[in-house]
XYZ file of C-alpha atoms in Angstrom:
704
model
C 16.655 30.605 -26.466
C 20.437 30.343 -26.756
C 20.405 26.683 -27.816
C 22.913 26.186 -30.689
C 20.326 24.709 -33.061
C 19.742 21.451 -34.909
C 21.876 18.312 -34.504
C 24.951 17.955 -36.667
C 26.046 15.053 -38.848
C 29.801 15.026 -39.429
C 32.678 12.893 -40.597
C 35.463 12.276 -38.121
C 38.016 15.026 -38.540
C 35.420 17.492 -39.835
C 35.017 20.683 -37.808
C 31.736 22.421 -37.047
C 31.301 25.819 -35.446
C 29.125 26.063 -32.333
C 27.529 29.352 -31.329
C 24.785 30.402 -28.910
C 21.735 31.719 -30.688
C 20.167 35.120 -30.155
C 23.212 35.989 -28.047
C 23.568 38.554 -25.315
C 27.047 40.041 -25.879
C 27.283 40.668 -22.145
C 26.175 37.150 -21.231
C 28.329 34.288 -20.065
C 28.554 31.116 -22.184
C 30.525 27.924 -21.537
C 30.807 24.718 -23.588
C 31.661 21.193 -22.523
C 31.607 17.671 -23.921
C 28.945 15.818 -21.939
C 29.062 12.458 -23.695
C 31.334 10.924 -26.329
C 32.385 7.538 -27.732
C 34.741 5.676 -25.348
C 37.854 6.216 -27.444
C 37.261 9.924 -28.144
C 39.470 12.688 -26.808
C 37.580 15.522 -28.539
C 37.238 18.808 -26.669
C 35.644 22.214 -27.161
C 37.180 25.657 -26.814
C 36.605 28.230 -24.101
C 35.051 31.050 -26.130
C 31.301 31.667 -26.519
C 31.706 30.759 -30.202
C 33.833 27.661 -30.529
C 34.597 24.685 -32.736
C 34.182 20.960 -32.315
C 35.900 18.181 -34.242
C 34.826 14.593 -33.585
C 37.778 12.225 -33.537
C 35.918 8.910 -33.354
C 32.682 7.620 -34.887
C 29.594 7.639 -32.709
C 27.263 9.935 -30.796
C 28.415 13.049 -28.988
C 26.502 15.365 -26.667
C 27.911 18.862 -26.310
C 26.600 21.033 -23.492
C 26.159 24.798 -23.404
C 25.714 26.760 -20.203
C 23.963 30.005 -21.130
C 22.080 32.818 -19.359
C 18.782 31.001 -19.998
C 19.972 27.638 -18.663
C 21.583 24.406 -19.830
C 21.378 23.096 -23.389
C 22.469 19.889 -25.098
C 23.368 19.374 -28.757
C 23.644 15.960 -30.408
C 26.416 15.383 -32.933
C 26.569 12.135 -34.907
C 29.985 11.341 -36.325
C 30.691 8.798 -39.039
C 34.025 7.356 -40.175
C 35.741 9.854 -42.429
C 34.346 9.708 -45.959
C 36.417 12.571 -47.312
C 39.670 10.884 -48.233
C 41.638 13.173 -50.511
C 39.417 16.175 -49.767
C 40.370 18.857 -47.246
C 37.371 19.064 -44.917
C 39.055 20.713 -41.965
C 36.507 23.326 -41.039
C 33.811 21.992 -43.336
C 31.781 24.357 -45.468
C 31.588 27.190 -42.985
C 34.997 27.479 -41.352
C 37.852 26.218 -43.499
C 36.520 28.119 -46.483
C 37.002 31.286 -44.464
C 40.541 30.253 -43.474
C 41.919 30.614 -46.986
C 44.551 33.236 -47.541
C 43.596 36.483 -49.212
C 43.148 36.110 -52.939
C 42.264 32.430 -52.877
C 39.228 31.411 -54.890
C 36.465 29.349 -53.257
C 37.098 25.628 -53.241
C 34.596 22.828 -53.627
C 34.450 21.037 -50.303
C 31.808 18.633 -51.550
C 32.423 14.929 -51.283
C 34.021 13.253 -54.318
C 31.496 12.287 -56.965
C 30.555 8.632 -57.196
C 34.014 7.394 -56.215
C 34.689 3.740 -55.394
C 31.275 2.769 -56.728
C 29.515 4.316 -53.730
C 29.193 8.097 -53.843
C 27.187 10.340 -51.575
C 23.557 9.166 -51.211
C 20.455 11.311 -50.729
C 17.512 11.080 -48.368
C 14.004 12.478 -47.981
C 11.987 12.508 -44.748
C 8.199 12.729 -44.597
C 5.946 12.891 -41.541
C 2.350 11.888 -40.902
C 0.174 10.541 -38.092
C -1.338 7.133 -37.684
C -4.143 6.273 -35.305
C -4.158 3.052 -33.347
C -6.836 0.635 -34.493
C -7.035 1.689 -38.110
C -3.381 2.007 -39.132
C -4.290 4.895 -41.403
C -2.137 7.934 -41.790
C -3.496 11.451 -42.053
C -1.886 13.636 -44.724
C -1.099 16.039 -41.939
C -1.751 14.988 -38.392
C -4.679 15.141 -36.040
C -4.769 13.946 -32.493
C -7.022 14.143 -29.504
C -5.350 14.330 -26.108
C -8.099 12.087 -24.725
C -6.053 9.071 -25.770
C -9.063 7.589 -27.528
C -7.219 6.986 -30.753
C -3.603 6.945 -29.456
C -2.091 8.785 -32.439
C 1.574 8.369 -33.284
C 3.900 10.682 -35.151
C 5.388 8.665 -37.995
C 8.540 9.761 -39.814
C 9.523 7.803 -42.912
C 12.841 8.042 -44.707
C 13.293 7.433 -48.419
C 17.008 6.975 -49.103
C 18.389 6.970 -52.619
C 21.868 5.917 -53.717
C 24.162 8.212 -55.614
C 23.284 8.141 -59.351
C 26.771 6.800 -60.101
C 26.736 4.300 -57.260
C 26.740 0.534 -57.665
C 24.563 0.282 -54.556
C 20.812 -0.171 -54.404
C 18.457 1.720 -52.082
C 18.142 -1.450 -50.000
C 21.888 -1.251 -49.277
C 21.533 2.106 -47.506
C 20.908 2.619 -43.824
C 19.257 5.602 -42.149
C 20.195 7.442 -38.972
C 17.505 9.531 -37.240
C 18.079 12.168 -34.538
C 15.277 13.867 -32.616
C 15.993 17.575 -32.158
C 17.412 18.282 -28.697
C 15.378 21.482 -28.397
C 12.121 19.561 -28.669
C 13.280 16.875 -26.248
C 13.964 19.620 -23.696
C 10.548 21.216 -24.305
C 8.707 17.919 -23.855
C 10.551 17.095 -20.628
C 9.952 20.620 -19.307
C 6.210 20.102 -19.798
C 6.305 16.822 -17.922
C 5.790 14.734 -21.060
C 7.553 11.510 -21.899
C 11.008 12.052 -23.328
C 10.481 11.554 -27.089
C 13.760 9.637 -27.330
C 12.654 7.177 -24.657
C 9.301 6.616 -26.380
C 10.383 6.270 -29.988
C 10.336 3.032 -31.947
C 12.276 2.322 -35.125
C 11.164 -0.175 -37.742
C 13.253 -3.253 -38.434
C 14.530 -1.823 -41.700
C 15.464 1.471 -40.031
C 13.358 3.489 -42.459
C 10.572 4.476 -40.073
C 10.427 6.238 -36.722
C 7.327 6.315 -34.472
C 6.780 8.590 -31.492
C 3.559 8.885 -29.430
C 1.885 12.244 -29.984
C 1.621 12.629 -26.206
C 5.434 12.979 -26.129
C 5.295 16.083 -28.327
C 5.240 19.569 -26.856
C 4.614 22.454 -29.258
C 6.853 20.997 -31.929
C 8.835 17.905 -32.770
C 11.655 18.023 -35.303
C 13.333 14.899 -36.633
C 16.535 14.970 -38.659
C 18.031 12.138 -40.638
C 20.769 11.061 -43.001
C 21.271 8.144 -45.349
C 24.521 6.229 -45.053
C 26.048 4.267 -47.926
C 28.912 1.814 -47.523
C 30.304 -1.329 -48.993
C 32.059 -3.917 -46.814
C 35.489 -2.688 -45.797
C 34.872 0.859 -47.046
C 34.264 4.061 -45.147
C 30.680 5.304 -45.509
C 29.332 8.160 -47.535
C 26.773 10.257 -45.648
C 23.963 12.253 -47.256
C 23.006 15.834 -46.688
C 20.611 15.718 -43.739
C 16.895 16.209 -44.258
C 14.408 17.266 -41.584
C 10.682 17.288 -40.857
C 8.594 18.836 -38.110
C 5.158 18.365 -36.654
C 3.791 21.457 -34.966
C 0.963 21.448 -32.459
C -1.947 23.863 -32.700
C -4.214 23.589 -29.698
C -7.225 25.315 -31.283
C -7.085 23.241 -34.469
C -7.099 26.338 -36.669
C -5.769 25.320 -40.060
C -2.761 27.237 -41.354
C -1.686 25.062 -44.234
C -2.353 22.039 -46.362
C -0.731 19.759 -43.826
C -3.067 20.646 -40.945
C -6.273 18.833 -40.074
C -8.549 18.919 -37.072
C -11.342 21.072 -35.702
C -11.785 23.597 -32.893
C -12.398 20.840 -30.346
C -9.292 18.873 -31.246
C -5.594 19.385 -30.788
C -3.982 19.335 -34.233
C -0.591 19.037 -35.823
C 0.776 20.401 -39.043
C 3.555 18.568 -40.849
C 6.364 20.594 -42.367
C 9.354 19.563 -44.470
C 11.954 21.921 -43.070
C 14.440 21.972 -45.946
C 11.997 22.450 -48.818
C 12.227 25.743 -50.721
C 9.159 28.004 -50.640
C 6.338 26.646 -52.788
C 6.318 29.803 -54.924
C 9.825 29.080 -56.226
C 8.412 26.196 -58.302
C 7.409 28.685 -60.988
C 9.523 31.700 -60.017
C 11.556 33.708 -62.526
C 14.090 36.144 -61.086
C 14.995 39.539 -62.537
C 18.203 41.095 -61.198
C 18.470 44.887 -61.068
C 21.864 46.531 -60.689
C 20.267 49.509 -59.036
C 22.600 52.365 -59.932
C 22.573 51.925 -63.696
C 19.093 50.540 -64.223
C 17.430 53.871 -64.907
C 18.487 57.390 -65.893
C 17.682 59.356 -62.779
C 18.702 62.338 -60.715
C 20.404 61.926 -57.345
C 18.028 60.336 -54.852
C 15.423 59.285 -57.426
C 16.620 55.776 -58.278
C 13.988 53.980 -56.223
C 11.277 56.100 -57.828
C 12.645 55.389 -61.319
C 12.743 51.634 -60.698
C 9.232 51.813 -59.283
C 8.030 53.424 -62.516
C 9.396 50.503 -64.505
C 7.829 47.784 -62.340
C 4.849 47.375 -64.730
C 7.208 46.808 -67.695
C 9.292 44.317 -65.698
C 6.158 42.448 -64.649
C 4.927 42.453 -68.253
C 8.009 40.426 -69.192
C 6.577 37.634 -67.051
C 9.127 37.653 -64.235
C 7.774 37.501 -60.708
C 10.789 37.976 -58.432
C 12.900 41.125 -58.237
C 16.466 40.935 -56.890
C 17.905 44.366 -56.150
C 21.646 44.708 -55.588
C 22.428 46.356 -52.205
C 20.318 49.357 -51.311
C 22.046 50.409 -48.066
C 24.407 53.277 -47.285
C 27.781 52.573 -48.867
C 31.244 53.969 -49.480
C 30.502 55.441 -52.900
C 31.360 52.444 -55.043
C 28.410 51.913 -57.415
C 27.947 48.204 -56.679
C 26.899 48.998 -53.110
C 28.446 45.933 -51.445
C 30.784 48.062 -49.282
C 28.235 49.030 -46.652
C 28.689 51.810 -44.108
C 25.220 51.782 -42.505
C 23.256 48.524 -42.376
C 20.088 50.160 -41.063
C 19.431 52.904 -43.605
C 19.029 53.043 -47.366
C 21.572 54.801 -49.561
C 20.935 58.525 -49.965
C 21.863 58.437 -53.647
C 18.985 55.994 -54.270
C 16.248 57.714 -52.269
C 14.870 57.455 -48.758
C 13.252 54.671 -46.724
C 9.762 55.640 -47.864
C 10.859 55.456 -51.501
C 12.292 51.967 -50.972
C 9.171 50.724 -49.224
C 7.039 52.198 -52.020
C 9.112 50.263 -54.557
C 8.553 47.012 -52.640
C 4.834 47.711 -52.284
C 4.492 48.464 -56.007
C 6.267 45.222 -56.857
C 3.874 43.339 -54.586
C 0.918 45.059 -56.214
C 2.134 43.691 -59.564
C 2.484 40.140 -58.269
C 6.247 40.319 -57.790
C 8.300 39.305 -54.782
C 11.402 41.254 -53.754
C 14.795 39.885 -52.683
C 17.063 41.923 -50.420
C 20.809 41.578 -51.056
C 22.108 40.700 -47.578
C 25.825 41.224 -46.875
C 27.025 39.389 -43.751
C 30.731 38.848 -44.453
C 32.136 42.353 -44.211
C 31.679 46.076 -43.818
C 33.206 48.887 -45.819
C 36.434 50.247 -44.374
C 34.548 53.528 -44.136
C 32.224 51.958 -41.547
C 32.430 53.670 -38.151
C 33.551 50.447 -36.449
C 36.509 50.002 -38.760
C 37.469 53.673 -38.676
C 37.835 53.391 -34.910
C 39.471 49.942 -34.890
C 42.108 50.371 -37.610
C 45.597 50.660 -36.101
C 43.966 51.053 -32.692
C 44.459 47.937 -30.521
C 42.444 49.548 -27.722
C 39.354 50.157 -29.819
C 36.159 48.542 -28.474
C 35.470 47.505 -32.077
C 38.859 45.874 -32.650
C 37.654 42.316 -32.036
C 34.728 42.765 -34.411
C 37.058 42.289 -37.395
C 39.546 39.695 -38.578
C 43.141 40.917 -38.701
C 46.245 39.751 -40.538
C 49.680 39.642 -38.923
C 50.563 42.724 -40.955
C 47.942 44.715 -39.096
C 45.704 44.905 -42.135
C 42.149 43.547 -41.971
C 41.201 40.133 -43.240
C 39.753 40.182 -46.742
C 39.402 38.103 -49.915
C 40.743 38.504 -53.463
C 42.903 41.488 -52.400
C 39.792 43.641 -52.024
C 41.060 46.878 -50.505
C 37.849 48.600 -49.468
C 36.221 45.978 -47.245
C 37.122 44.300 -43.955
C 35.948 40.840 -42.917
C 33.803 40.683 -39.818
C 34.760 38.361 -36.964
C 31.732 36.098 -36.612
C 33.129 34.619 -33.399
C 32.366 37.964 -31.733
C 28.928 38.065 -30.082
C 28.536 41.797 -30.788
C 28.894 41.025 -34.505
C 26.338 38.197 -34.275
C 23.912 40.392 -32.375
C 24.383 43.200 -34.896
C 23.732 40.977 -37.931
C 20.641 39.447 -36.339
C 19.318 42.957 -35.743
C 19.955 43.732 -39.423
C 17.890 40.665 -40.339
C 15.071 41.818 -38.076
C 15.167 45.265 -39.677
C 14.782 44.200 -43.317
C 13.245 40.728 -43.437
C 9.700 41.929 -42.594
C 9.728 44.230 -45.648
C 10.786 41.730 -48.306
C 10.202 38.163 -49.477
C 13.691 36.752 -49.261
C 17.417 37.313 -48.982
C 20.046 36.802 -51.641
C 23.025 36.144 -49.357
C 26.258 37.626 -50.639
C 29.473 35.606 -50.274
C 27.612 32.897 -48.379
C 30.684 30.661 -48.602
C 32.619 33.142 -46.450
C 30.247 33.144 -43.460
C 30.103 30.314 -40.876
C 27.270 27.861 -41.399
C 26.196 28.214 -37.750
C 25.103 31.758 -38.592
C 23.175 30.690 -41.696
C 21.370 27.962 -39.722
C 20.294 30.544 -37.191
C 19.180 32.964 -39.887
C 17.037 30.250 -41.492
C 15.269 29.301 -38.279
C 14.788 32.964 -37.422
C 13.027 33.950 -40.635
C 11.245 30.637 -41.315
C 9.643 30.652 -37.866
C 7.913 33.866 -38.937
C 7.326 33.120 -42.629
C 7.936 29.643 -44.035
C 7.742 31.071 -47.544
C 10.682 33.428 -47.003
C 13.361 32.607 -49.588
C 17.042 32.134 -48.777
C 19.373 32.042 -51.780
C 23.130 31.617 -51.436
C 25.916 32.938 -53.594
C 28.363 30.065 -53.136
C 30.676 29.375 -56.066
C 31.082 26.514 -56.581
C 27.948 25.304 -54.864
C 28.201 23.114 -51.744
C 25.593 20.376 -51.067
C 25.830 20.876 -47.305
C 24.442 24.384 -47.714
C 21.031 22.787 -48.270
C 21.192 21.259 -44.802
C 19.148 23.731 -42.789
C 20.613 26.811 -44.468
C 19.509 27.747 -48.004
C 16.655 27.015 -50.416
C 18.089 28.006 -53.801
C 21.738 27.851 -54.829
C 23.652 29.746 -57.515
C 24.412 27.204 -60.240
C 27.798 28.440 -61.388
C 28.490 24.971 -62.793
C 25.709 25.334 -65.370
C 26.721 28.954 -65.974
C 30.298 27.936 -66.780
C 29.207 25.038 -68.968
C 26.912 27.278 -70.999
C 29.876 29.592 -71.557
C 32.011 26.665 -72.690
C 29.312 25.642 -75.146
C 28.904 29.183 -76.425
C 32.654 29.476 -76.980
C 32.650 26.246 -78.978
C 34.838 24.422 -76.453
C 32.339 21.777 -75.291
C 29.346 20.142 -76.980
C 25.847 21.365 -76.224
C 24.967 18.007 -74.632
C 27.411 18.790 -71.815
C 24.811 21.071 -70.237
C 22.934 17.899 -69.241
C 26.077 16.692 -67.477
C 26.070 19.948 -65.517
C 22.522 19.263 -64.339
C 23.398 15.658 -63.447
C 26.271 16.860 -61.291
C 23.839 18.293 -58.742
C 22.767 14.831 -57.594
C 26.160 13.271 -58.202
C 27.864 15.477 -55.614
C 25.061 14.983 -53.113
C 22.375 17.649 -53.449
C 18.969 16.256 -52.475
C 16.219 16.175 -55.073
C 14.304 18.985 -53.338
C 17.166 21.498 -53.649
C 16.653 24.248 -56.226
C 19.146 26.195 -58.317
C 19.381 29.680 -59.791
C 20.109 29.365 -63.518
C 21.715 32.339 -65.251
C 23.983 33.229 -68.155
C 25.120 36.617 -66.834
C 24.915 38.895 -63.812
C 26.526 42.072 -62.507
C 29.848 40.251 -61.947
C 30.074 38.641 -65.391
C 30.611 39.751 -68.972
C 27.437 39.744 -71.015
C 27.029 36.358 -72.675
C 26.424 37.755 -76.159
C 29.659 39.758 -75.985
C 31.687 36.626 -75.363
C 29.714 34.012 -77.300
C 27.559 35.811 -79.877
C 23.860 36.395 -80.340
C 22.907 32.912 -81.535
C 24.524 31.138 -78.598
C 23.065 33.757 -76.226
C 19.560 32.974 -77.460
C 20.016 29.236 -76.903
C 21.748 29.684 -73.537
C 18.973 31.956 -72.316
C 16.423 29.368 -73.415
C 18.380 26.692 -71.536
C 17.972 28.560 -68.253
C 14.210 28.657 -68.778
C 13.693 25.070 -69.963
C 16.081 23.181 -67.644
C 15.020 22.260 -64.081
C 15.769 25.263 -61.897
C 14.866 28.893 -61.229
C 15.710 31.041 -64.283
C 17.158 34.506 -63.859
C 17.399 37.427 -66.251
C 19.938 40.146 -65.538
C 18.421 43.535 -66.370
C 19.330 44.415 -69.942
C 19.776 40.787 -70.974
C 16.246 40.845 -72.347
C 17.027 43.725 -74.732
C 20.504 42.658 -75.890
C 22.513 44.937 -73.583
C 26.289 44.642 -74.099
C 27.722 46.538 -71.118
C 27.968 44.630 -67.838
C 27.304 47.497 -65.424
C 26.756 50.326 -67.895
C 23.596 52.391 -67.950
C 21.004 50.264 -69.703
C 20.383 51.467 -73.235
C 16.609 51.240 -73.157
C 16.383 53.482 -76.223
C 18.312 50.858 -78.225
C 16.336 47.860 -77.024
C 16.202 44.898 -79.378
C 12.514 44.128 -79.108
C 12.947 40.750 -80.770
C 15.108 39.599 -77.882
C 12.566 40.810 -75.341
C 9.710 39.111 -77.174
C 11.636 35.843 -77.224
C 12.181 35.940 -73.447
C 8.566 36.889 -72.868
C 7.388 33.894 -74.909
C 9.813 31.544 -73.141
C 8.695 32.660 -69.694
C 5.037 32.323 -70.713
C 5.610 28.768 -71.970
C 7.327 27.845 -68.719
C 4.450 29.310 -66.715
C 1.906 27.353 -68.770
C 3.775 24.038 -68.574
C 4.748 22.824 -65.118
C 6.885 20.093 -66.683
C 9.467 22.818 -67.375
C 9.654 23.796 -63.703
C 12.111 22.614 -61.029
C 9.973 19.579 -60.170
C 9.654 18.331 -63.745
C 11.765 15.316 -64.664
C 14.727 15.697 -67.009
C 15.634 12.815 -69.327
C 17.952 12.421 -72.276
C 16.496 11.513 -75.647
C 18.164 10.226 -78.780
C 18.547 12.872 -81.494
C 20.273 13.353 -84.813
C 21.349 16.595 -86.439
C 21.313 16.809 -90.215
C 24.645 18.227 -91.313
C 26.980 18.502 -94.251
C 30.629 17.513 -94.427
C 31.779 18.683 -90.993
C 34.657 16.498 -89.947
C 35.871 19.094 -87.470
C 33.910 21.574 -85.421
C 35.149 25.161 -85.756
C 35.471 27.262 -82.621
C 33.122 29.820 -84.188
C 30.413 27.940 -86.022
C 29.632 28.987 -89.562
C 27.996 27.314 -92.511
C 26.166 24.110 -91.649
C 25.242 23.259 -88.087
C 27.576 20.836 -86.333
C 25.917 18.124 -84.220
C 27.752 19.417 -81.147
C 25.896 22.722 -81.444
C 22.575 21.035 -80.640
C 21.098 19.189 -77.682
C 17.662 17.664 -77.147
C 16.089 16.466 -73.902
C 12.735 15.592 -72.359
C 10.947 17.466 -69.551
C 7.942 15.714 -68.046
C 5.576 15.535 -65.112
C 2.247 13.841 -64.389
C 0.466 16.181 -66.789
C 2.531 15.993 -69.968
C 5.860 15.309 -71.615
C 7.753 17.897 -73.657
C 10.782 17.664 -75.914
C 13.177 20.631 -75.878
C 15.720 21.221 -78.641
C 18.402 23.900 -78.252
C 20.583 25.136 -81.114
C 23.647 27.238 -80.242
C 24.693 27.760 -83.876
C 23.899 30.866 -85.960
C 22.191 28.717 -88.613
C 18.883 26.953 -88.325
C 19.231 23.278 -87.383
C 17.248 20.283 -88.583
C 16.924 17.697 -85.810
C 15.203 14.341 -85.575
C 14.467 12.982 -82.103
C 13.830 9.422 -81.058
C 10.282 9.995 -79.776
C 6.928 10.812 -81.335
C 6.015 14.458 -81.051
C 3.625 17.150 -82.190
C 4.520 19.573 -84.960
C 4.020 22.905 -83.157
C 6.782 24.812 -81.398
C 5.160 26.061 -78.190
C 7.578 28.997 -78.031
C 6.766 30.427 -81.465
C 3.293 28.846 -81.763
C 4.220 27.791 -85.291
C 4.715 24.493 -87.041
C 8.351 23.442 -86.820
C 8.338 19.954 -88.347
C 9.510 19.114 -91.864
C 9.934 15.760 -93.587
C 13.251 15.111 -95.300
C 13.836 13.142 -98.489
C 14.007 9.878 -96.571
C 10.640 10.437 -94.928
C 12.123 11.350 -91.525
C 10.371 14.024 -89.508
C 12.764 16.721 -88.356
C 12.322 19.650 -86.021
C 13.528 22.915 -87.520
C 14.941 25.083 -84.740
C 16.600 28.490 -84.731
C 17.491 28.717 -81.028
C 14.848 26.730 -79.144
C 11.919 24.489 -79.931
C 9.580 23.003 -77.333
C 7.164 20.391 -78.658
C 4.739 18.036 -76.970
C 5.669 14.392 -76.934
C 2.833 12.177 -78.153
C 2.077 8.551 -77.453
C 3.077 8.599 -73.758
């Protein structure tokens, strides 16, 4: 259907892009404002892809007339909570309106300002049966009405970590998805909105199961405000209950038998379950192996067993499509065929199949922002106002194509053009069935309406399909029905600052804290890395000792660790051919042990808690910290923290200095370093137990 998707939650003055889904470029589409607050004068444009900016708080209904009928979209607007931050266009439009050469900006809400800060919220769904008040973990109902089941959606709001507010001070706003309201009414069921009941505290929503068609989606936000202040609104969360008439179980959330109608509950914004223990390995395809023309895929395939032996389980390949000759491959000329210099389609599919056979998932590098200027569309459209492809690109007043950072070999696509949307959706349909996820290039430069459609499109087929955005700096709103895992450039930069001796090692914990402080929900996940194909190798800039500790940080902090091919053998060149013959096996062994420890201890995964612990570093007379550490270890070169879950509690100590550190921590712990499987505890002259650590020590906490 052409319905524009899930409801939107905006601040007044914030613009969202509206687009028909699965568009027919030859179809007719018209937008209108159906309902708005009394004092609103907001309008929509006349194009099939348009923008809407609420100008007053309240509920809006925007209508779309499309070839398949009439559609309504609910937009909830709150008083502007972005004072001092340019939100015109939000995360998907204004970012793209920057002039060429501008770096991405952080459009996230200010952190913890005015004692409020952006809250967070989690929605969960279940079913309760009349008469017993008990909730099923999933949902089961019988259409006989014998047990009158109700869909129950509960919200758990949490204040910003820096906020002076308590959870009880937050309010929750629910919105039932317009698409599911329309489906229920079309089937002759009760309108879910007319049948819903909200608890007195606003934390719970109840809807009779008889008002649900095939699916019911509920979206919600938490709102934080102090008297006299404008509110702060959370990233929206969403849940769904999906009906299965034959009761066949398809997941942990489904209950019921063949004679019963059943529901499955789904948290729509959760990352795939397999990312909880995923470790990503990035391959820059054209310099990974020494191969003849057309044999790259085969060469990578041959090395799959060695990659898997490292312990990684997710393979990210830089672009594999036909390109303009630049080795990075991001300037694409044919989105539907693999690059001839790498091999053919069969070779690529064999690579993916071999990875799967070795327990590895494969990520496809999806480019949606631009084409190469060698693409046939651009070749026809450039300096040709009459070209049928002219409107498929953005153009500057000079007649040159829109681009970023003065890149001369690409041209930005015009995502307001339905032919472009149709084309990119066809690209998704071509490659998504072959792989396990997309790494989305320049996600910040593509409208969020497109990413929302992509998510629904692939998740409706495979809920475990991964969507990872390259957005630098990260934007909390991109976890609102768009992406699962986000590049953590904040942690990357902080690890560089530590390695250069600019900031203390403890500042990496501040980088992790920032995720919640700017509004990311607890279920968001982050890609943790110290280098990639765009960055200088960490050891070149910061040295081997800091590189060892920084690499260990990405594995032991809460997130999804990534290794850039060559990092595990001490490679120095960023995009050079990998010097496998000069591999530093000690580096590889260290990464292999770290990954194995993480796999064996779930407390180190994304869902494990992170807490600060008191620690003390034994040191000599170091009144000032040198930029390049030498001699004794300075306290700022070391950080200790706790990772824990229901199973166990671990203490992690990282040492960025070239010398071994001696560290006492303020908790009881075992004496064995799980990474080296050796004793790491010594007792100093004062009887204090200290952990001796070269780069990383992970020890079990005792007495908890």
